[in-house]
Amino acid sequence: MELTRREFIKLSAGAAAVAMFPSYAIGGVKMSELAIKNVNYLKPSGEVEVANIFIDGGKISKIASGGEVQAQNIIDGRGKFAVPGFINAHTHASMTLLRSYADDLALMDWLNNHIWPIESKMKADDIRIGAELAAVEMIKGGTTTFVDMYGPNMEEVAKVVEKSGLRGVLCRGIIGIFDGDEKLATNVELYKNWNGKADGRIKIMFGPHAIYTCPPDFLKKIYNEATKVGAEIHMHMNETLDEINDCMKNYGKRPFEVVVETGLLDLGFLAAHCVHLSENEIEIMAEKKVRVAHNPGSNMKLASGVSPVTKLFEKNICVGLGTDGASSNNNLDMLEEIRLAAILHKVDKLDPLAIPALEALKMGTEYGAQAVGRKVTRPI
C-alpha cells in the first residue's frame, strides 16, 4: 500500500494526542482512552491485517482484530497504515538552518570550506530555533526518537526534546584538535545535567567527531571520562576514502583498528556511516557489538560511497537508519530514508532482494531502536 505523507501525519498526530485524554468508565467498565479502529496493522511477521489499536496512559495497551470498539476517543484508521515510530539514528538537528547550503560538494570541501565556517557563527538561539524546526519536521514525519550530535549549546537541544515530547539521544560533537579538553568537559556537564531527564526521554552519549579530528591519545581521554559516568559513544566512522587514506598515512591502520585500541568500542558504540570497511574492521565491529547508523541519502549526496550493509547483516551487526543533517541530506524524512535504503542496495548488489522492503522498514524502526540503545517492546 502506498501512503501519502498526510496519512502518516494524521496517524502520528492521533498517537501524539494520547496523553491529553483521561480514562473513564461506563457501567463499571474502564474504557480505553484512545482507539484507532480498522487500521492496517503491520505485524512483527511482516503480514498486514486490519486491527484496532487501543492506547492507555500514553502507551499501546492492546491490538485486536474485530469486535466492537469502545473508547473515549476513536480515530478512524481505515485506509491508513500503522507502523512503529521512526528512529533517526544519526542527525544534526540544528542544521535545519543550513538546509540546501553548499550542495554538490564532497565531504571535506563541504565541511572545511562551508559548513564549519558558518557553524562557528551560530549562537545559542540559533541552535534552539534550528532544533525546534527539526522537531516539527520529525514529528510531522512520524519520527519519535533521534540521535543528535552538534557543537556547543547542546543543552538548547535538550530543552527542545523536553518540550516537544520526542526522545533524544544527544551528544556534544567533540573536535579534539581544537580546544578538545574544553569540549570534552561540556559533554561531561551535558551528561550530568541531562541524562535521564524528561521522564527518561533524554539519553546522553559522548560524541567524538571522527578519527581525523580526534587523535588516538585524545580518544583515550574520552574513554576515561565516559567510563567515569557510564556514557556510551557516538562517532562518525569510515565515511570517505579520504578518511581511510589519512588514517592509514597517520597511524598505519584503518579507523576501527585505531579506535578499538582506545577502549571506546567497549563502552557501547554507535557508529555513523561505516561506508568503507575492511573485512577485519567488520570482524572487530561484530566482536565489539558495534551498532551502525546507515545514512544512504547523505552518503549519496556527498558521493561518499555505499555502506556494505548486507555484509554487516551477515555478521549480525545491528544497522539502523539516519538522515544525517538537513544540510547533507536536505530533509529529515525517515520514510524517504527507508525507501533509499531499500533501493540503493538493490542496484549496488544487482539483487532485488538485497534489502527487502520489510527489512528496510525495520532498519528505520525496530533495528534503529536497538542501535540507539532503546529497549524494543511489543504491544499485547
PDB file of C-alpha atoms in Angstrom, residues 85-287:
ATOM      1  CA  GLY A  85       7.572   5.205  15.211  1.00  0.00           C
ATOM      2  CA  PHE A  86      10.633   6.008  13.124  1.00  0.00           C
ATOM      3  CA  ILE A  87      14.068   6.162  14.785  1.00  0.00           C
ATOM      4  CA  ASN A  88      16.510   8.649  13.253  1.00  0.00           C
ATOM      5  CA  ALA A  89      19.790   7.101  14.380  1.00  0.00           C
ATOM      6  CA  HIS A  90      22.050   9.957  13.254  1.00  0.00           C
ATOM      7  CA  THR A  91      21.373  13.604  12.573  1.00  0.00           C
ATOM      8  CA  HIS A  92      22.455  17.150  13.353  1.00  0.00           C
ATOM      9  CA  ALA A  93      19.105  18.733  14.183  1.00  0.00           C
ATOM     10  CA  SER A  94      20.023  22.407  14.163  1.00  0.00           C
ATOM     11  CA  MET A  95      21.320  22.056  10.613  1.00  0.00           C
ATOM     12  CA  THR A  96      17.756  22.754   9.513  1.00  0.00           C
ATOM     13  CA  LEU A  97      19.012  26.357   9.376  1.00  0.00           C
ATOM     14  CA  LEU A  98      21.561  25.254   6.756  1.00  0.00           C
ATOM     15  CA  ARG A  99      19.200  23.207   4.589  1.00  0.00           C
ATOM     16  CA  SER A 100      20.466  23.025   0.986  1.00  0.00           C
ATOM     17  CA  TYR A 101      23.511  25.139   1.882  1.00  0.00           C
ATOM     18  CA  ALA A 102      26.668  24.138  -0.021  1.00  0.00           C
ATOM     19  CA  ASP A 103      25.177  21.483  -2.301  1.00  0.00           C
ATOM     20  CA  ASP A 104      27.132  19.362  -4.792  1.00  0.00           C
ATOM     21  CA  LEU A 105      30.371  19.103  -2.830  1.00  0.00           C
ATOM     22  CA  ALA A 106      32.455  16.267  -1.429  1.00  0.00           C
ATOM     23  CA  LEU A 107      32.532  15.884   2.362  1.00  0.00           C
ATOM     24  CA  MET A 108      35.830  17.551   3.245  1.00  0.00           C
ATOM     25  CA  ASP A 109      35.287  20.529   0.928  1.00  0.00           C
ATOM     26  CA  TRP A 110      31.731  20.821   2.265  1.00  0.00           C
ATOM     27  CA  LEU A 111      32.922  20.686   5.902  1.00  0.00           C
ATOM     28  CA  ASN A 112      36.125  22.725   5.837  1.00  0.00           C
ATOM     29  CA  ASN A 113      35.196  25.481   3.427  1.00  0.00           C
ATOM     30  CA  HIS A 114      31.481  25.928   4.006  1.00  0.00           C
ATOM     31  CA  ILE A 115      29.840  24.192   6.992  1.00  0.00           C
ATOM     32  CA  TRP A 116      32.370  24.726   9.784  1.00  0.00           C
ATOM     33  CA  PRO A 117      32.880  28.432   8.954  1.00  0.00           C
ATOM     34  CA  ILE A 118      29.163  29.211   9.096  1.00  0.00           C
ATOM     35  CA  GLU A 119      28.553  26.976  12.128  1.00  0.00           C
ATOM     36  CA  SER A 120      31.187  28.955  14.030  1.00  0.00           C
ATOM     37  CA  LYS A 121      28.847  31.948  13.827  1.00  0.00           C
ATOM     38  CA  MET A 122      25.818  30.128  15.285  1.00  0.00           C
ATOM     39  CA  LYS A 123      24.695  31.207  18.763  1.00  0.00           C
ATOM     40  CA  ALA A 124      22.538  29.514  21.392  1.00  0.00           C
ATOM     41  CA  ASP A 125      19.335  30.930  19.913  1.00  0.00           C
ATOM     42  CA  ASP A 126      20.286  29.564  16.501  1.00  0.00           C
ATOM     43  CA  ILE A 127      20.805  26.100  17.947  1.00  0.00           C
ATOM     44  CA  ARG A 128      17.428  26.254  19.712  1.00  0.00           C
ATOM     45  CA  ILE A 129      15.497  27.530  16.702  1.00  0.00           C
ATOM     46  CA  GLY A 130      17.135  25.001  14.390  1.00  0.00           C
ATOM     47  CA  ALA A 131      16.281  22.182  16.807  1.00  0.00           C
ATOM     48  CA  GLU A 132      12.691  23.413  17.086  1.00  0.00           C
ATOM     49  CA  LEU A 133      12.325  23.361  13.310  1.00  0.00           C
ATOM     50  CA  ALA A 134      13.799  19.855  13.271  1.00  0.00           C
ATOM     51  CA  ALA A 135      11.379  18.701  15.971  1.00  0.00           C
ATOM     52  CA  VAL A 136       8.388  19.898  13.965  1.00  0.00           C
ATOM     53  CA  GLU A 137       9.686  18.221  10.815  1.00  0.00           C
ATOM     54  CA  MET A 138      10.393  14.937  12.586  1.00  0.00           C
ATOM     55  CA  ILE A 139       7.069  14.792  14.427  1.00  0.00           C
ATOM     56  CA  LYS A 140       5.157  15.524  11.215  1.00  0.00           C
ATOM     57  CA  GLY A 141       7.074  12.731   9.505  1.00  0.00           C
ATOM     58  CA  GLY A 142       6.412  10.112  12.202  1.00  0.00           C
ATOM     59  CA  THR A 143       9.838  10.159  13.884  1.00  0.00           C
ATOM     60  CA  THR A 144       9.668   9.545  17.632  1.00  0.00           C
ATOM     61  CA  THR A 145      13.395   9.285  18.520  1.00  0.00           C
ATOM     62  CA  PHE A 146      16.507  10.941  17.147  1.00  0.00           C
ATOM     63  CA  VAL A 147      20.239  10.864  17.803  1.00  0.00           C
ATOM     64  CA  ASP A 148      21.797  14.312  17.641  1.00  0.00           C
ATOM     65  CA  MET A 149      25.434  15.378  17.517  1.00  0.00           C
ATOM     66  CA  TYR A 150      26.258  19.067  17.309  1.00  0.00           C
ATOM     67  CA  GLY A 151      28.595  21.660  18.742  1.00  0.00           C
ATOM     68  CA  PRO A 152      28.187  23.962  21.738  1.00  0.00           C
ATOM     69  CA  ASN A 153      24.839  24.782  23.361  1.00  0.00           C
ATOM     70  CA  MET A 154      23.530  21.219  23.189  1.00  0.00           C
ATOM     71  CA  GLU A 155      21.505  21.997  26.309  1.00  0.00           C
ATOM     72  CA  GLU A 156      19.269  24.031  23.965  1.00  0.00           C
ATOM     73  CA  VAL A 157      18.545  20.857  22.016  1.00  0.00           C
ATOM     74  CA  ALA A 158      17.819  19.040  25.282  1.00  0.00           C
ATOM     75  CA  LYS A 159      15.262  21.720  26.177  1.00  0.00           C
ATOM     76  CA  VAL A 160      13.568  21.224  22.808  1.00  0.00           C
ATOM     77  CA  VAL A 161      13.412  17.466  23.393  1.00  0.00           C
ATOM     78  CA  GLU A 162      11.897  18.046  26.822  1.00  0.00           C
ATOM     79  CA  LYS A 163       9.255  20.393  25.437  1.00  0.00           C
ATOM     80  CA  SER A 164       8.407  18.509  22.241  1.00  0.00           C
ATOM     81  CA  GLY A 165       7.733  15.043  23.677  1.00  0.00           C
ATOM     82  CA  LEU A 166      10.300  13.429  21.400  1.00  0.00           C
ATOM     83  CA  ARG A 167      13.014  11.074  22.646  1.00  0.00           C
ATOM     84  CA  GLY A 168      16.518  12.412  22.150  1.00  0.00           C
ATOM     85  CA  VAL A 169      19.894  10.699  22.299  1.00  0.00           C
ATOM     86  CA  LEU A 170      22.219  13.694  22.443  1.00  0.00           C
ATOM     87  CA  CYS A 171      25.956  14.285  22.401  1.00  0.00           C
ATOM     88  CA  ARG A 172      28.282  17.227  22.104  1.00  0.00           C
ATOM     89  CA  GLY A 173      30.287  16.861  18.901  1.00  0.00           C
ATOM     90  CA  ILE A 174      33.891  16.911  20.138  1.00  0.00           C
ATOM     91  CA  ILE A 175      36.653  18.051  17.794  1.00  0.00           C
ATOM     92  CA  GLY A 176      39.777  17.168  19.712  1.00  0.00           C
ATOM     93  CA  ILE A 177      42.339  19.057  17.640  1.00  0.00           C
ATOM     94  CA  PHE A 178      40.912  22.466  18.684  1.00  0.00           C
ATOM     95  CA  ASP A 179      40.254  23.065  22.416  1.00  0.00           C
ATOM     96  CA  GLY A 180      39.426  19.397  22.823  1.00  0.00           C
ATOM     97  CA  ASP A 181      39.604  19.310  26.622  1.00  0.00           C
ATOM     98  CA  GLU A 182      37.126  22.168  26.905  1.00  0.00           C
ATOM     99  CA  LYS A 183      34.692  20.482  24.521  1.00  0.00           C
ATOM    100  CA  LEU A 184      35.016  17.196  26.362  1.00  0.00           C
ATOM    101  CA  ALA A 185      34.214  18.982  29.620  1.00  0.00           C
ATOM    102  CA  THR A 186      30.987  20.359  28.115  1.00  0.00           C
ATOM    103  CA  ASN A 187      29.947  16.831  27.117  1.00  0.00           C
ATOM    104  CA  VAL A 188      30.571  15.679  30.698  1.00  0.00           C
ATOM    105  CA  GLU A 189      28.384  18.516  32.006  1.00  0.00           C
ATOM    106  CA  LEU A 190      25.707  17.726  29.444  1.00  0.00           C
ATOM    107  CA  TYR A 191      25.655  14.141  30.705  1.00  0.00           C
ATOM    108  CA  LYS A 192      25.468  15.135  34.362  1.00  0.00           C
ATOM    109  CA  ASN A 193      22.732  17.724  33.791  1.00  0.00           C
ATOM    110  CA  TRP A 194      20.515  15.982  31.255  1.00  0.00           C
ATOM    111  CA  ASN A 195      20.993  12.211  31.136  1.00  0.00           C
ATOM    112  CA  GLY A 196      17.711  10.532  32.099  1.00  0.00           C
ATOM    113  CA  LYS A 197      15.779  13.806  32.194  1.00  0.00           C
ATOM    114  CA  ALA A 198      12.365  14.498  30.608  1.00  0.00           C
ATOM    115  CA  ASP A 199      10.903  11.361  32.201  1.00  0.00           C
ATOM    116  CA  GLY A 200      13.739   9.294  30.775  1.00  0.00           C
ATOM    117  CA  ARG A 201      13.278  10.521  27.203  1.00  0.00           C
ATOM    118  CA  ILE A 202      16.757  12.065  27.097  1.00  0.00           C
ATOM    119  CA  LYS A 203      19.881   9.927  26.888  1.00  0.00           C
ATOM    120  CA  ILE A 204      23.344  11.499  26.671  1.00  0.00           C
ATOM    121  CA  MET A 205      26.253   9.934  24.808  1.00  0.00           C
ATOM    122  CA  PHE A 206      29.794  11.229  24.281  1.00  0.00           C
ATOM    123  CA  GLY A 207      30.422  12.453  20.745  1.00  0.00           C
ATOM    124  CA  PRO A 208      33.996  12.328  19.412  1.00  0.00           C
ATOM    125  CA  HIS A 209      33.520  13.701  15.916  1.00  0.00           C
ATOM    126  CA  ALA A 210      35.788  11.450  13.834  1.00  0.00           C
ATOM    127  CA  ILE A 211      39.246   9.918  13.686  1.00  0.00           C
ATOM    128  CA  TYR A 212      40.529  12.853  11.606  1.00  0.00           C
ATOM    129  CA  THR A 213      39.502  15.373  14.287  1.00  0.00           C
ATOM    130  CA  CYS A 214      40.199  13.261  17.396  1.00  0.00           C
ATOM    131  CA  PRO A 215      43.669  11.664  17.575  1.00  0.00           C
ATOM    132  CA  PRO A 216      44.028   8.359  19.467  1.00  0.00           C
ATOM    133  CA  ASP A 217      45.517   9.931  22.610  1.00  0.00           C
ATOM    134  CA  PHE A 218      42.543  12.265  22.830  1.00  0.00           C
ATOM    135  CA  LEU A 219      40.119   9.384  22.252  1.00  0.00           C
ATOM    136  CA  LYS A 220      41.675   7.732  25.311  1.00  0.00           C
ATOM    137  CA  LYS A 221      40.783  10.857  27.313  1.00  0.00           C
ATOM    138  CA  ILE A 222      37.203  10.498  26.131  1.00  0.00           C
ATOM    139  CA  TYR A 223      37.279   6.843  27.160  1.00  0.00           C
ATOM    140  CA  ASN A 224      38.385   7.782  30.682  1.00  0.00           C
ATOM    141  CA  GLU A 225      35.697  10.438  31.129  1.00  0.00           C
ATOM    142  CA  ALA A 226      32.933   8.338  29.588  1.00  0.00           C
ATOM    143  CA  THR A 227      33.866   5.402  31.806  1.00  0.00           C
ATOM    144  CA  LYS A 228      33.548   7.556  34.927  1.00  0.00           C
ATOM    145  CA  VAL A 229      29.915   8.431  34.229  1.00  0.00           C
ATOM    146  CA  GLY A 230      28.868   5.329  32.273  1.00  0.00           C
ATOM    147  CA  ALA A 231      28.232   7.029  28.922  1.00  0.00           C
ATOM    148  CA  GLU A 232      28.118   5.337  25.534  1.00  0.00           C
ATOM    149  CA  ILE A 233      29.836   6.690  22.407  1.00  0.00           C
ATOM    150  CA  HIS A 234      28.566   8.064  19.093  1.00  0.00           C
ATOM    151  CA  MET A 235      31.127   8.774  16.362  1.00  0.00           C
ATOM    152  CA  HIS A 236      31.436   9.239  12.597  1.00  0.00           C
ATOM    153  CA  MET A 237      33.363   6.252  11.258  1.00  0.00           C
ATOM    154  CA  ASN A 238      34.791   5.264   7.849  1.00  0.00           C
ATOM    155  CA  GLU A 239      32.694   7.783   5.940  1.00  0.00           C
ATOM    156  CA  THR A 240      35.007   8.558   3.000  1.00  0.00           C
ATOM    157  CA  LEU A 241      38.048   7.176   1.236  1.00  0.00           C
ATOM    158  CA  ASP A 242      39.953  10.326   2.217  1.00  0.00           C
ATOM    159  CA  GLU A 243      39.324   9.459   5.871  1.00  0.00           C
ATOM    160  CA  ILE A 244      40.658   5.943   5.342  1.00  0.00           C
ATOM    161  CA  ASN A 245      43.727   7.132   3.448  1.00  0.00           C
ATOM    162  CA  ASP A 246      44.569   9.826   6.021  1.00  0.00           C
ATOM    163  CA  CYS A 247      44.191   7.347   8.857  1.00  0.00           C
ATOM    164  CA  MET A 248      46.498   4.872   7.134  1.00  0.00           C
ATOM    165  CA  LYS A 249      49.027   7.641   6.497  1.00  0.00           C
ATOM    166  CA  ASN A 250      48.962   8.954  10.085  1.00  0.00           C
ATOM    167  CA  TYR A 251      48.588   5.737  12.087  1.00  0.00           C
ATOM    168  CA  GLY A 252      49.321   2.850   9.726  1.00  0.00           C
ATOM    169  CA  LYS A 253      45.886   1.383  10.462  1.00  0.00           C
ATOM    170  CA  ARG A 254      42.273   1.831   9.419  1.00  0.00           C
ATOM    171  CA  PRO A 255      39.839   3.790  11.649  1.00  0.00           C
ATOM    172  CA  PHE A 256      38.220   0.890  13.506  1.00  0.00           C
ATOM    173  CA  GLU A 257      41.634  -0.692  14.009  1.00  0.00           C
ATOM    174  CA  VAL A 258      42.758   2.529  15.700  1.00  0.00           C
ATOM    175  CA  VAL A 259      39.613   3.169  17.743  1.00  0.00           C
ATOM    176  CA  VAL A 260      39.423  -0.372  19.137  1.00  0.00           C
ATOM    177  CA  GLU A 261      42.792   0.219  20.826  1.00  0.00           C
ATOM    178  CA  THR A 262      41.407   3.225  22.723  1.00  0.00           C
ATOM    179  CA  GLY A 263      38.766   1.158  24.522  1.00  0.00           C
ATOM    180  CA  LEU A 264      35.846   3.180  23.176  1.00  0.00           C
ATOM    181  CA  LEU A 265      34.254   0.198  21.442  1.00  0.00           C
ATOM    182  CA  ASP A 266      33.829  -1.482  24.831  1.00  0.00           C
ATOM    183  CA  LEU A 267      31.511   1.238  26.160  1.00  0.00           C
ATOM    184  CA  GLY A 268      28.585   0.743  23.782  1.00  0.00           C
ATOM    185  CA  PHE A 269      29.316   2.291  20.407  1.00  0.00           C
ATOM    186  CA  LEU A 270      27.022   3.771  17.748  1.00  0.00           C
ATOM    187  CA  ALA A 271      28.980   4.354  14.539  1.00  0.00           C
ATOM    188  CA  ALA A 272      27.610   6.704  11.897  1.00  0.00           C
ATOM    189  CA  HIS A 273      28.110   5.969   8.164  1.00  0.00           C
ATOM    190  CA  CYS A 274      30.531   2.981   8.055  1.00  0.00           C
ATOM    191  CA  VAL A 275      30.852   3.214   4.279  1.00  0.00           C
ATOM    192  CA  HIS A 276      34.380   1.911   3.591  1.00  0.00           C
ATOM    193  CA  LEU A 277      35.081  -1.135   5.759  1.00  0.00           C
ATOM    194  CA  SER A 278      37.687  -3.862   5.531  1.00  0.00           C
ATOM    195  CA  GLU A 279      36.901  -7.463   6.413  1.00  0.00           C
ATOM    196  CA  ASN A 280      38.990  -7.088   9.572  1.00  0.00           C
ATOM    197  CA  GLU A 281      37.060  -3.989  10.613  1.00  0.00           C
ATOM    198  CA  ILE A 282      33.767  -5.807  10.150  1.00  0.00           C
ATOM    199  CA  GLU A 283      35.093  -8.605  12.361  1.00  0.00           C
ATOM    200  CA  ILE A 284      36.053  -6.024  15.011  1.00  0.00           C
ATOM    201  CA  MET A 285      32.573  -4.467  14.813  1.00  0.00           C
ATOM    202  CA  ALA A 286      30.890  -7.835  15.219  1.00  0.00           C
ATOM    203  CA  GLU A 287      33.084  -8.820  18.161  1.00  0.00           C
TER     204      GLU A 287
END
